[in-house]
CSV table of C-alpha atoms and ligand atoms in Angstrom, one decimal:
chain,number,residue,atom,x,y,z
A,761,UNK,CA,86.8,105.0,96.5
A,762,UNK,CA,90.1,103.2,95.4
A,763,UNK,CA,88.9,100.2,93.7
A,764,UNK,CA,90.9,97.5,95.6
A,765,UNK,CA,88.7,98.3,98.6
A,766,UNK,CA,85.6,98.3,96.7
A,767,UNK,CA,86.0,94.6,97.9
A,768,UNK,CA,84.6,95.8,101.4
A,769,UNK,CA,81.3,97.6,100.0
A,770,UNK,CA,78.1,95.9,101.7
A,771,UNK,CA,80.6,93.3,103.1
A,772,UNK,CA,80.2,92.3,107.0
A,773,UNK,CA,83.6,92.4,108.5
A,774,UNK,CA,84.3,91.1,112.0
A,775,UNK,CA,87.3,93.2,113.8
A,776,UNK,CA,88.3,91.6,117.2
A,777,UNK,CA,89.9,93.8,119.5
A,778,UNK,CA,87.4,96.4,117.9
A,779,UNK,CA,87.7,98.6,121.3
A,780,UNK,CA,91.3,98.9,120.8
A,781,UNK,CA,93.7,101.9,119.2
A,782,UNK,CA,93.7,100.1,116.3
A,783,UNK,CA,90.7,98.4,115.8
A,784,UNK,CA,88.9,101.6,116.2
A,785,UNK,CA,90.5,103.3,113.7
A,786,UNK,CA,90.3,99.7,111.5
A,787,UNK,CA,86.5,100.5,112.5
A,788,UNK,CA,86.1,104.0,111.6
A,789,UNK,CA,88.3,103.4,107.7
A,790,UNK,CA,85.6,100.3,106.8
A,791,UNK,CA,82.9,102.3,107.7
A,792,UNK,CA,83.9,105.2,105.5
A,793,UNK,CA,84.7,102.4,102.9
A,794,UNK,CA,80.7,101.0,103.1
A,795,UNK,CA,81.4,97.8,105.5
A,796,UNK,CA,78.7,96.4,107.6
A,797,UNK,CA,81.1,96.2,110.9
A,798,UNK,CA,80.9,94.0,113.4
A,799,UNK,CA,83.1,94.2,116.5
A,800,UNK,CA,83.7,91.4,119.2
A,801,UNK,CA,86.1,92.5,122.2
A,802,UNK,CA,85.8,92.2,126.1
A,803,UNK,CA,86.0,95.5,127.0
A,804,UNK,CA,86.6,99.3,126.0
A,805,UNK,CA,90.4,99.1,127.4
A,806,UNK,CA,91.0,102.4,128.0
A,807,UNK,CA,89.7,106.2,129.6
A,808,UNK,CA,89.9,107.5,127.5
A,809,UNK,CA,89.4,105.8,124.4
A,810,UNK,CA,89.5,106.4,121.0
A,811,UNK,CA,86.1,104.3,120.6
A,812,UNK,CA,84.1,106.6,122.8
A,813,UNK,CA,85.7,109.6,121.4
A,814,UNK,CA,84.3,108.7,117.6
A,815,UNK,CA,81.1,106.7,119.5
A,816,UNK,CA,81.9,103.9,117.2
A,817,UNK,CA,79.3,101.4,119.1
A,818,UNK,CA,76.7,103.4,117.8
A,819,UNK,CA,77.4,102.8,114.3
A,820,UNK,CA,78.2,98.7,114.5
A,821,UNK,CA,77.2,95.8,115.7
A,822,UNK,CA,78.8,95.1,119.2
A,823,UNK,CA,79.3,92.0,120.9
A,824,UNK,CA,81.5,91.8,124.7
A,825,UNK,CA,82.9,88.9,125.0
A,826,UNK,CA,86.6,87.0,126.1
A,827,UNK,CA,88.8,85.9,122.7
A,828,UNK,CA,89.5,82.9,125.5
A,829,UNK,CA,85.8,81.8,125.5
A,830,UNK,CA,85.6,79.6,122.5
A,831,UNK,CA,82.0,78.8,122.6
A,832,UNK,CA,81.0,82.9,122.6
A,833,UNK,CA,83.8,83.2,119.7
A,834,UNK,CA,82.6,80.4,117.4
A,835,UNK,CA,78.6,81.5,118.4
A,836,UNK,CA,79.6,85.7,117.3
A,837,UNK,CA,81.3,83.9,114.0
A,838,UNK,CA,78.5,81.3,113.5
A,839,UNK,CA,75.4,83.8,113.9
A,840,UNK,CA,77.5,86.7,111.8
A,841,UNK,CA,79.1,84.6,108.8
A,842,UNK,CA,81.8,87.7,108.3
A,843,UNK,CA,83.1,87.8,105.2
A,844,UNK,CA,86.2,89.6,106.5
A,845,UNK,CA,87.7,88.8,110.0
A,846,UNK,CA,90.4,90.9,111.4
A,847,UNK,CA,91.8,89.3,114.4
A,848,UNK,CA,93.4,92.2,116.6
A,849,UNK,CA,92.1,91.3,120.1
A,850,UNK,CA,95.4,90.6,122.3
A,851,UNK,CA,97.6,91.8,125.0
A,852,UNK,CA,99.8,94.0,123.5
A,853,UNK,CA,101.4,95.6,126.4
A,854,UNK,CA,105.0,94.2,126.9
A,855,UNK,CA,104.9,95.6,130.2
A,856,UNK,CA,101.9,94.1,131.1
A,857,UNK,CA,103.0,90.7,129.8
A,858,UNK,CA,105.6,90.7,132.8
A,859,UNK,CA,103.1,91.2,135.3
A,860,UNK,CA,100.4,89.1,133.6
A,861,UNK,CA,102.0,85.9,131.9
A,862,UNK,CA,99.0,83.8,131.3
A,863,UNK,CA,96.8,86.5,130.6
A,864,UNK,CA,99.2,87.1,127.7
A,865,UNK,CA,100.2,84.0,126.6
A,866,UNK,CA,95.9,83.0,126.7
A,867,UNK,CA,94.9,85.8,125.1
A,868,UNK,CA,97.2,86.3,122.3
A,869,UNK,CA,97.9,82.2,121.3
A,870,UNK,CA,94.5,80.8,122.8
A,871,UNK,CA,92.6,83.5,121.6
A,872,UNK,CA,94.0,83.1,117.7
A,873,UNK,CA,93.7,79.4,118.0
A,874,UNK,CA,89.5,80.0,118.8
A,875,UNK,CA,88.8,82.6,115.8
A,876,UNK,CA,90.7,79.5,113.4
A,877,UNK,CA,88.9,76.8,115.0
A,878,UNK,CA,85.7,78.8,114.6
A,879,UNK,CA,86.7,78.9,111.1
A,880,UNK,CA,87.7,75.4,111.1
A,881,UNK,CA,84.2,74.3,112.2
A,882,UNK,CA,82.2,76.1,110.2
A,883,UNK,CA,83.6,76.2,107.0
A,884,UNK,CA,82.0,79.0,104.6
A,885,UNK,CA,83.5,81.2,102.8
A,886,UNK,CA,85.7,83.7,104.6
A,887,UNK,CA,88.9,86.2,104.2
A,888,UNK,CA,90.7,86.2,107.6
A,889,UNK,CA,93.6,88.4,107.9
A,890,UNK,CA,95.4,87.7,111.8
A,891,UNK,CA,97.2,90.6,113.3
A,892,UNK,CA,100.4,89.6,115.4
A,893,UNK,CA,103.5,91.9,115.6
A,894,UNK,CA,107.3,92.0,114.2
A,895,UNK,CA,108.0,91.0,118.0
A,896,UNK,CA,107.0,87.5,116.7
A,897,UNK,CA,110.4,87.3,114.8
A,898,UNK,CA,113.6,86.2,116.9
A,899,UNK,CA,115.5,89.3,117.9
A,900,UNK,CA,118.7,88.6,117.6
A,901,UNK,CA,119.9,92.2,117.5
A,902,UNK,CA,121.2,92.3,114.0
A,903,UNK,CA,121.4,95.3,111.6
A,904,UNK,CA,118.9,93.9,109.1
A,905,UNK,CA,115.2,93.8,108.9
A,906,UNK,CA,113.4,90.6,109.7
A,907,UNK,CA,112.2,88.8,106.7
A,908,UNK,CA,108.6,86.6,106.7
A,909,UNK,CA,110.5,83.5,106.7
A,910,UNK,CA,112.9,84.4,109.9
A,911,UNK,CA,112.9,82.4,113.1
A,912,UNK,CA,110.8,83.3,115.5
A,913,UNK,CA,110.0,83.6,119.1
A,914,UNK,CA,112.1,85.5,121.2
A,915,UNK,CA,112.9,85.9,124.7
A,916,UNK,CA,110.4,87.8,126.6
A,917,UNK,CA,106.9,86.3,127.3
A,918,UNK,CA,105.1,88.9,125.0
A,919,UNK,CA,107.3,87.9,122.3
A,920,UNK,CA,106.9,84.3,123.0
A,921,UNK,CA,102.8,85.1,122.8
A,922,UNK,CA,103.5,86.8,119.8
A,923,UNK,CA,105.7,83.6,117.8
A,924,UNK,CA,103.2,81.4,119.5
A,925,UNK,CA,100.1,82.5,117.5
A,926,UNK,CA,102.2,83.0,114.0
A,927,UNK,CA,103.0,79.3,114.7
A,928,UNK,CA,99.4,78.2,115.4
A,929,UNK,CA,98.1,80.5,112.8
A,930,UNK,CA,100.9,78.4,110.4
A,931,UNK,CA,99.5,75.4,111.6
A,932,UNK,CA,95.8,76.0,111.3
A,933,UNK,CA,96.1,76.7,107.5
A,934,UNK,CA,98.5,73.6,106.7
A,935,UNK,CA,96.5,71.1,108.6
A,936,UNK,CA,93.3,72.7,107.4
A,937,UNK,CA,92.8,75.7,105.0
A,938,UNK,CA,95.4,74.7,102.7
A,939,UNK,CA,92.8,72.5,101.2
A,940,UNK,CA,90.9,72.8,98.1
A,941,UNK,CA,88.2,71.9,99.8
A,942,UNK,CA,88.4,74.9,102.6
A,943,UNK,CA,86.5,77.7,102.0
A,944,UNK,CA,88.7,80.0,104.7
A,945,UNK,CA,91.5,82.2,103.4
A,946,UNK,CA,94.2,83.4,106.0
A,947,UNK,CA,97.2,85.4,106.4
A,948,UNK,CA,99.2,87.0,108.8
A,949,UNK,CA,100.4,90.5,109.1
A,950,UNK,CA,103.2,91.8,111.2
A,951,UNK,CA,104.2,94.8,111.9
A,952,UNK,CA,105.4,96.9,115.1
A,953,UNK,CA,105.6,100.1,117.0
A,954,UNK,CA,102.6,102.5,115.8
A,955,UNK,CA,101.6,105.7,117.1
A,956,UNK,CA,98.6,107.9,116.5
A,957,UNK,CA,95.7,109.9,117.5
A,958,UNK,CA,93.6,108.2,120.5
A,959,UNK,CA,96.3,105.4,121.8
A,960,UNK,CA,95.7,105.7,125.4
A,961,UNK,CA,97.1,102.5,126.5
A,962,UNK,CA,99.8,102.3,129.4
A,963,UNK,CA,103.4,102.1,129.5
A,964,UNK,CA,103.8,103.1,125.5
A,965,UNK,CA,105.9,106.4,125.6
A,966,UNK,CA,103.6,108.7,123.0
A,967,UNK,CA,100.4,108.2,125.1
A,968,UNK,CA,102.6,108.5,128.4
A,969,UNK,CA,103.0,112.1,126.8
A,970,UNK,CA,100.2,112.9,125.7
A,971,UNK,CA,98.6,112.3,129.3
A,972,UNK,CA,100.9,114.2,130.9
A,973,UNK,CA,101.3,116.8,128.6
A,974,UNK,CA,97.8,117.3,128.8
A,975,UNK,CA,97.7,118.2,132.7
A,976,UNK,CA,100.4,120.7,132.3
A,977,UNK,CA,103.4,118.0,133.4
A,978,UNK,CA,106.6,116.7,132.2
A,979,UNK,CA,106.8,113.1,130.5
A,980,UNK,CA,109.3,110.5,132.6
A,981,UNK,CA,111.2,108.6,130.0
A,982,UNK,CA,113.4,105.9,130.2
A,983,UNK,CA,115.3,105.3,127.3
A,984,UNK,CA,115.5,108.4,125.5
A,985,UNK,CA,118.5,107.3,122.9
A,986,UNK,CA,116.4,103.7,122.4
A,987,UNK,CA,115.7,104.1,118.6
A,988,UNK,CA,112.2,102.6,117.1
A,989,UNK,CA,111.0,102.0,113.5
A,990,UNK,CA,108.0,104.7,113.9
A,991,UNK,CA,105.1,104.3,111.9
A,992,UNK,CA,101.3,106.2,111.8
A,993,UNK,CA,98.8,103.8,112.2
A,994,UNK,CA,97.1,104.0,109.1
A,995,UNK,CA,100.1,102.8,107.9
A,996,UNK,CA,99.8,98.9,108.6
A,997,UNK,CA,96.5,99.3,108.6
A,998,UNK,CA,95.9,100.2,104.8
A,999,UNK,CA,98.7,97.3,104.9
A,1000,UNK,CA,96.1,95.0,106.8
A,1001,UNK,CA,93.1,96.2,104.2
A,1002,UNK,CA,95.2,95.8,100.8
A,1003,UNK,CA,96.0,91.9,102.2
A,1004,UNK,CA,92.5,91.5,103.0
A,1005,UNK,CA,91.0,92.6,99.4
A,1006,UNK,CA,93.7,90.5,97.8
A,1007,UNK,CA,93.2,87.4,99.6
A,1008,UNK,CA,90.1,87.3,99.0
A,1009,UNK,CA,90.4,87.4,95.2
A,1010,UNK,CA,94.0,85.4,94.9
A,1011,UNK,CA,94.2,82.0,96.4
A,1012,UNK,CA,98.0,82.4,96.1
A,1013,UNK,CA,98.2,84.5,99.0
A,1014,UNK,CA,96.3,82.2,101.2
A,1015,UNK,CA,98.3,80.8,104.1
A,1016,UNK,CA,101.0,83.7,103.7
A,1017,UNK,CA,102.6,86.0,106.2
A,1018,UNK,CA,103.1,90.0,105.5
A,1019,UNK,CA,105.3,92.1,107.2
A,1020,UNK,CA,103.8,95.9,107.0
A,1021,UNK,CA,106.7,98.4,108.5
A,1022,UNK,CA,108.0,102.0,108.0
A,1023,UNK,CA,110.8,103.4,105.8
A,1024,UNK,CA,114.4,102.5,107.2
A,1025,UNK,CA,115.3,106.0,107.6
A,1026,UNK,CA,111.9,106.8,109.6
A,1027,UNK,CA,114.3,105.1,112.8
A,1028,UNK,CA,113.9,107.8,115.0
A,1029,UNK,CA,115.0,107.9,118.9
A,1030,UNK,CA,112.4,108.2,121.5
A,1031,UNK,CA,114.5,111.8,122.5
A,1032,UNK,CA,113.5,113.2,118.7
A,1033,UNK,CA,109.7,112.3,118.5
A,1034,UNK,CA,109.2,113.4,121.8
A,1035,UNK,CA,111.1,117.0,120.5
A,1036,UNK,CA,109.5,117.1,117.6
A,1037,UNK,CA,105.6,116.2,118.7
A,1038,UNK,CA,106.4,118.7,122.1
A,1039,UNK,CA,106.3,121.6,119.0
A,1040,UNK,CA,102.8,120.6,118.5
A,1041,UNK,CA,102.5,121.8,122.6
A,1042,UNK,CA,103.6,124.8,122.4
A,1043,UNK,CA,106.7,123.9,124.4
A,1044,UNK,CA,109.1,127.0,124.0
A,1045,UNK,CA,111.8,124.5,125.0
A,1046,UNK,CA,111.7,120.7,124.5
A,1047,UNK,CA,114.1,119.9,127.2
A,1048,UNK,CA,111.1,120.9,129.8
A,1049,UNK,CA,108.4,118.5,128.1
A,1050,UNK,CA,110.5,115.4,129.4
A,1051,UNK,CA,112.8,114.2,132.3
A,1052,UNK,CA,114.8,111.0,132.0
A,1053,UNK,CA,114.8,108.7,134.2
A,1054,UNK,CA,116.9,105.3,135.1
A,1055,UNK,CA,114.2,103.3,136.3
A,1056,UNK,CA,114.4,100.0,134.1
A,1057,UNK,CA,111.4,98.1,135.4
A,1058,UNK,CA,111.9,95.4,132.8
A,1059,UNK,CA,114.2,94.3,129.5
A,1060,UNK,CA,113.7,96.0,126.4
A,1061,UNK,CA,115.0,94.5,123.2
A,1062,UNK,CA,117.2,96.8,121.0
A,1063,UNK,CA,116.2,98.0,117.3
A,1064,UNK,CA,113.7,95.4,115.5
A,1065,UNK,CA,113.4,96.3,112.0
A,1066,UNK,CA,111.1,94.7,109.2
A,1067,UNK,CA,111.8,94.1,105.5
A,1068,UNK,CA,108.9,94.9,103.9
A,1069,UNK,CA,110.1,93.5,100.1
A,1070,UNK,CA,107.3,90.9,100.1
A,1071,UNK,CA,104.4,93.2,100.8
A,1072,UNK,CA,105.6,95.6,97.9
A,1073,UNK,CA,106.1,92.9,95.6
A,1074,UNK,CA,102.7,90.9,96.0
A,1075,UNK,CA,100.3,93.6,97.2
A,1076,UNK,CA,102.4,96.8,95.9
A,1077,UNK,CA,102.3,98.1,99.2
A,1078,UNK,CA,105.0,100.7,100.7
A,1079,UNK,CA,104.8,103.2,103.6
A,1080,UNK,CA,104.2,106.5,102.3
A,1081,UNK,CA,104.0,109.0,105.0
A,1082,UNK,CA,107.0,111.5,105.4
A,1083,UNK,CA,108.3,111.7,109.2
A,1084,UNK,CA,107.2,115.3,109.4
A,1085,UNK,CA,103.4,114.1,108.7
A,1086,UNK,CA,103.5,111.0,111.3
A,1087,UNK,CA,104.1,113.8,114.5
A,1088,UNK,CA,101.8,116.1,112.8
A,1089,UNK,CA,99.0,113.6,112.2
A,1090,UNK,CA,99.6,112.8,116.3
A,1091,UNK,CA,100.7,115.3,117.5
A,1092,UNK,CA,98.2,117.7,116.3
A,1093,UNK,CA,95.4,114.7,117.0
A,1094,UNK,CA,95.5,115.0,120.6
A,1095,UNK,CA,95.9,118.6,120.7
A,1096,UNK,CA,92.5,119.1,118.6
A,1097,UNK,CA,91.3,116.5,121.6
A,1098,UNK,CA,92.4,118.0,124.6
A,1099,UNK,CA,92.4,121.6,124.1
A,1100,UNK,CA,89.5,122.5,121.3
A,1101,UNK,CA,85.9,121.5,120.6
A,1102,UNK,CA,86.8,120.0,117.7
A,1103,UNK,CA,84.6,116.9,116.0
A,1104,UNK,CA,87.1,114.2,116.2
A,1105,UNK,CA,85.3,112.2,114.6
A,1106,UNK,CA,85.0,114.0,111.3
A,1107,UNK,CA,88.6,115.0,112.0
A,1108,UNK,CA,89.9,111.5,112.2
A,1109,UNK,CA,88.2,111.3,108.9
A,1110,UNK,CA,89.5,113.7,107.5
A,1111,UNK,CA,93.4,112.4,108.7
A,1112,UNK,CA,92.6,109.0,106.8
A,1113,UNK,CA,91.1,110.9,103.7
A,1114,UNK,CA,94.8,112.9,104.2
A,1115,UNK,CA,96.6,110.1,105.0
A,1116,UNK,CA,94.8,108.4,101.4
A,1117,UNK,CA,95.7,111.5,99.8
A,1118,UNK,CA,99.4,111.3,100.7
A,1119,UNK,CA,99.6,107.9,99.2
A,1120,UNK,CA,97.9,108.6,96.2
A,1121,UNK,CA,100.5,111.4,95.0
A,1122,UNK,CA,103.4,108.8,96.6
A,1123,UNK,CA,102.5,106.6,93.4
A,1124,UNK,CA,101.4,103.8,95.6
A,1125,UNK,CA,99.0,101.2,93.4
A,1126,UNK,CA,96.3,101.0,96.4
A,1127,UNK,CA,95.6,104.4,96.7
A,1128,UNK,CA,94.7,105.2,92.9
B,1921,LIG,N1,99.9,99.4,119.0
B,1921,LIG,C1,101.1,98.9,118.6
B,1921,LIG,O1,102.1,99.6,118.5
B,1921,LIG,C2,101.2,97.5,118.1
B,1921,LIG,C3,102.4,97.0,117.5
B,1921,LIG,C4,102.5,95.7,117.0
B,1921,LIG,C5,101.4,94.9,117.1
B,1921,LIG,N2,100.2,95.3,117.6
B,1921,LIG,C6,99.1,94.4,117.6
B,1921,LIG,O2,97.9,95.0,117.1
B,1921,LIG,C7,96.8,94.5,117.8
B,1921,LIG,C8,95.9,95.6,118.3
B,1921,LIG,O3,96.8,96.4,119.2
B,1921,LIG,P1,96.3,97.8,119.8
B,1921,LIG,O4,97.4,98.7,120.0
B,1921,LIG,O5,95.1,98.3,119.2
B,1921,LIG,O6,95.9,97.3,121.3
B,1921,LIG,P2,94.8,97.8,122.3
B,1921,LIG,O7,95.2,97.4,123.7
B,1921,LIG,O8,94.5,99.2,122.1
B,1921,LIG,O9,93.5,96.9,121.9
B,1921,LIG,C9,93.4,95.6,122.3
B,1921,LIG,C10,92.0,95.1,122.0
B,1921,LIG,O10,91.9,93.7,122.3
B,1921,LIG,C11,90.8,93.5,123.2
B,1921,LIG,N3,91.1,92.4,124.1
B,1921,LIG,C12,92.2,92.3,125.0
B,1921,LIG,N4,92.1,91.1,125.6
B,1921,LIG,C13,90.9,90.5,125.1
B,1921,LIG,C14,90.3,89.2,125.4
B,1921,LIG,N5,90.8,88.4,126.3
B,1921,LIG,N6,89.2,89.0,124.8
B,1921,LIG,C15,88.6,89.8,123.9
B,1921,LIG,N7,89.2,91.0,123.6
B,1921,LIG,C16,90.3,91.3,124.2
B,1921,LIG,C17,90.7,94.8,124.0
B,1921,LIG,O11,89.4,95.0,124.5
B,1921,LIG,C18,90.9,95.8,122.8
B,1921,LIG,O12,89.8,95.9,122.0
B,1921,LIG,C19,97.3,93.5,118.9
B,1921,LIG,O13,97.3,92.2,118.4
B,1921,LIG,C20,98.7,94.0,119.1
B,1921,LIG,O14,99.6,93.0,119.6
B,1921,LIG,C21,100.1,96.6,118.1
């Protein structure tokens, strides 16, 4: 095991949003690394989902309940005493945050307000690391990538949700963590735009495919030139577990934000990654895995990029996978789903013991 996670051996760590595509594969990596886990969400979001396909309940402790519902959220944190929390439960559909508003706006700025002021209450000694998204920052459509210490916000509601929580979260540790007296650590961690094995959530273009793909059909898209900073999940997620480890042993971190994002030249158009995973299908010709469409149902905000010099500098973290291994991890992840019997549960092991691998012979520090 790579010693900066030995920090998570025998440790009991709370994932909100457990049920999700990313907290299932947060889940499935701090189980392999020896953590007692502990998941709080309100319901399995998707069928199907990546937390039934690896039958993750069976192997943590599960609570249902609403981020919203402060009294359930301080009881979980109260009875557990987590030594780790990652805070991933939101809304995370910009789609959905046009039809749903307040749902979005509760849910992602309520719900990050209760997990702090469950902290706040309690007091004992705990490493919290809050997941938001690089749609916090202030897209002004500029060339550059968004620094930690950019405006915020943003136009759209989701964004707004999004701004909203980094500023709570700022707030929460100023007013209250910041003291010597606190025994909570927390940071923030931003990043945007990841794809993956098991993400079956609506409206996001590679699961759009994947579905369709998978009952012999074309994929509608809508903005097949829109370019987006691609990333694999595991990717801001050893991000989220290198900030975790180090918090908990450098009070220097402690209040920080982290932003957690591919390689510049991994921009990629939505055209290209839907060529390029369509090999993985078998396609003899990529034009017929997609048809393009010029239904716009709602706004979508042009290239966001993320600098990502703090997070190399303080926790010597970089993305490491090559573009060719992000659409072959997915790619050949929902293949091995839909059309063999193979475990995927050992095989989404084996894709973060890979993915681990990778890293390591990148040079990157963690992963030694
Ligand atoms: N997937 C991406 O590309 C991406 C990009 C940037 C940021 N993020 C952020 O990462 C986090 C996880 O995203 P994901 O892709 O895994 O989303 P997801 O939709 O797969 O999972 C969301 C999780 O939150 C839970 N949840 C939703 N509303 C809740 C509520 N009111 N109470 C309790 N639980 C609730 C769901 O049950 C689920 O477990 C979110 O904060 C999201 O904004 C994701």
């Amino acid at each position: 095991m790579q010693d900066i996670f030995k920090q998570y051996l025998h440790k009991k760590v709370l994932i909100t949003g457990n049920t999700g595509f990313k907290g299932s594969w947060l889940s499935l990596w701090l189980l392999e690394l020896g953590a007692n886990v502990y998941g709080y969400s309100n319901t399995i979001p998707t069928e199907p989902s990546l937390f039934k396909s690896l039958a993750i309940e069976n192997k943590i402790s599960q609570v249902y309940g609403d981020v919203r519902d402060l009294t359930k959220v301080k009881a979980t944190i109260e009875e557990i005493k987590p030594d780790f929390i990652f805070h991933l439960a939101a809304q995370p559909i910009v789609s959905v945050s046009y039809s749903s508003p307040v749902e979005t706006v509760t849910t992602n700025v309520i719900g990050t307000m209760n997990v702090l002021e469950s902290l706040r209450i309690l007091n004992y000694p705990c490493t919290a690391i809050i997941i938001t998204s690089d749609k916090c920052y202030n897209n002004v459509e500029w060339v550059w990538g968004y620094k930690e210490t950019d405006g915020l916000g943003g136009e759209d509601i989701y964004s707004g949700s999004k701004g909203a929580a980094e500023l709570v979260f700022n707030s929460y540790y100023h007013s209250f963590f910041k003291k010597k007296i606190s025994n909570v650590r927390v940071a923030s961690a931003r990043a945007g735009n990841v794809i993956g094995g098991g993400d079956w959530a609506t409206d996001r273009i590679i699961p759009d495919a994947m579905r369709a793909w998978s009952q012999g059909k074309v994929v509608e898209i809508r903005s097949p030139e829109a370019t987006r900073p691609w990333q694999h999940v595991l990717e801001p997620l050893s991000g989220y577990l290198n900030l975790g480890a180090e918090l908990s042993q450098k009070t220097q971190l402690n209040g920080e934000s982290f932003n957690f994002g591919p390689r510049a030249e991994y921009n990629r158009t939505v055209r290209e990654i839907l060529e390029n995973l369509s090999v993985h299908w078998h396609f003899s010709d990529p034009n017929e895995a997609y048809t393009i469409t010029d239904n716009l149902p709602f706004h979508e905000a042009g290239l966001l990029k993320l600098n990502c010099d703090k997070a190399l500098f303080y926790l010597k973290w970089f993305a490491s996978m090559d573009y060719k291994d992000l659409f072959f991890f997915t790619g050949d992840w929902y293949y091995q789903f839909y059309k063999t019997d193979t475990d995927m549960n050992q095989y989404t092991i084996n894709q973060i013991n890979n993915y681990i691998d990778i890293t390591k012979n990148k040079g990157v520090t963690w992963a030694q």
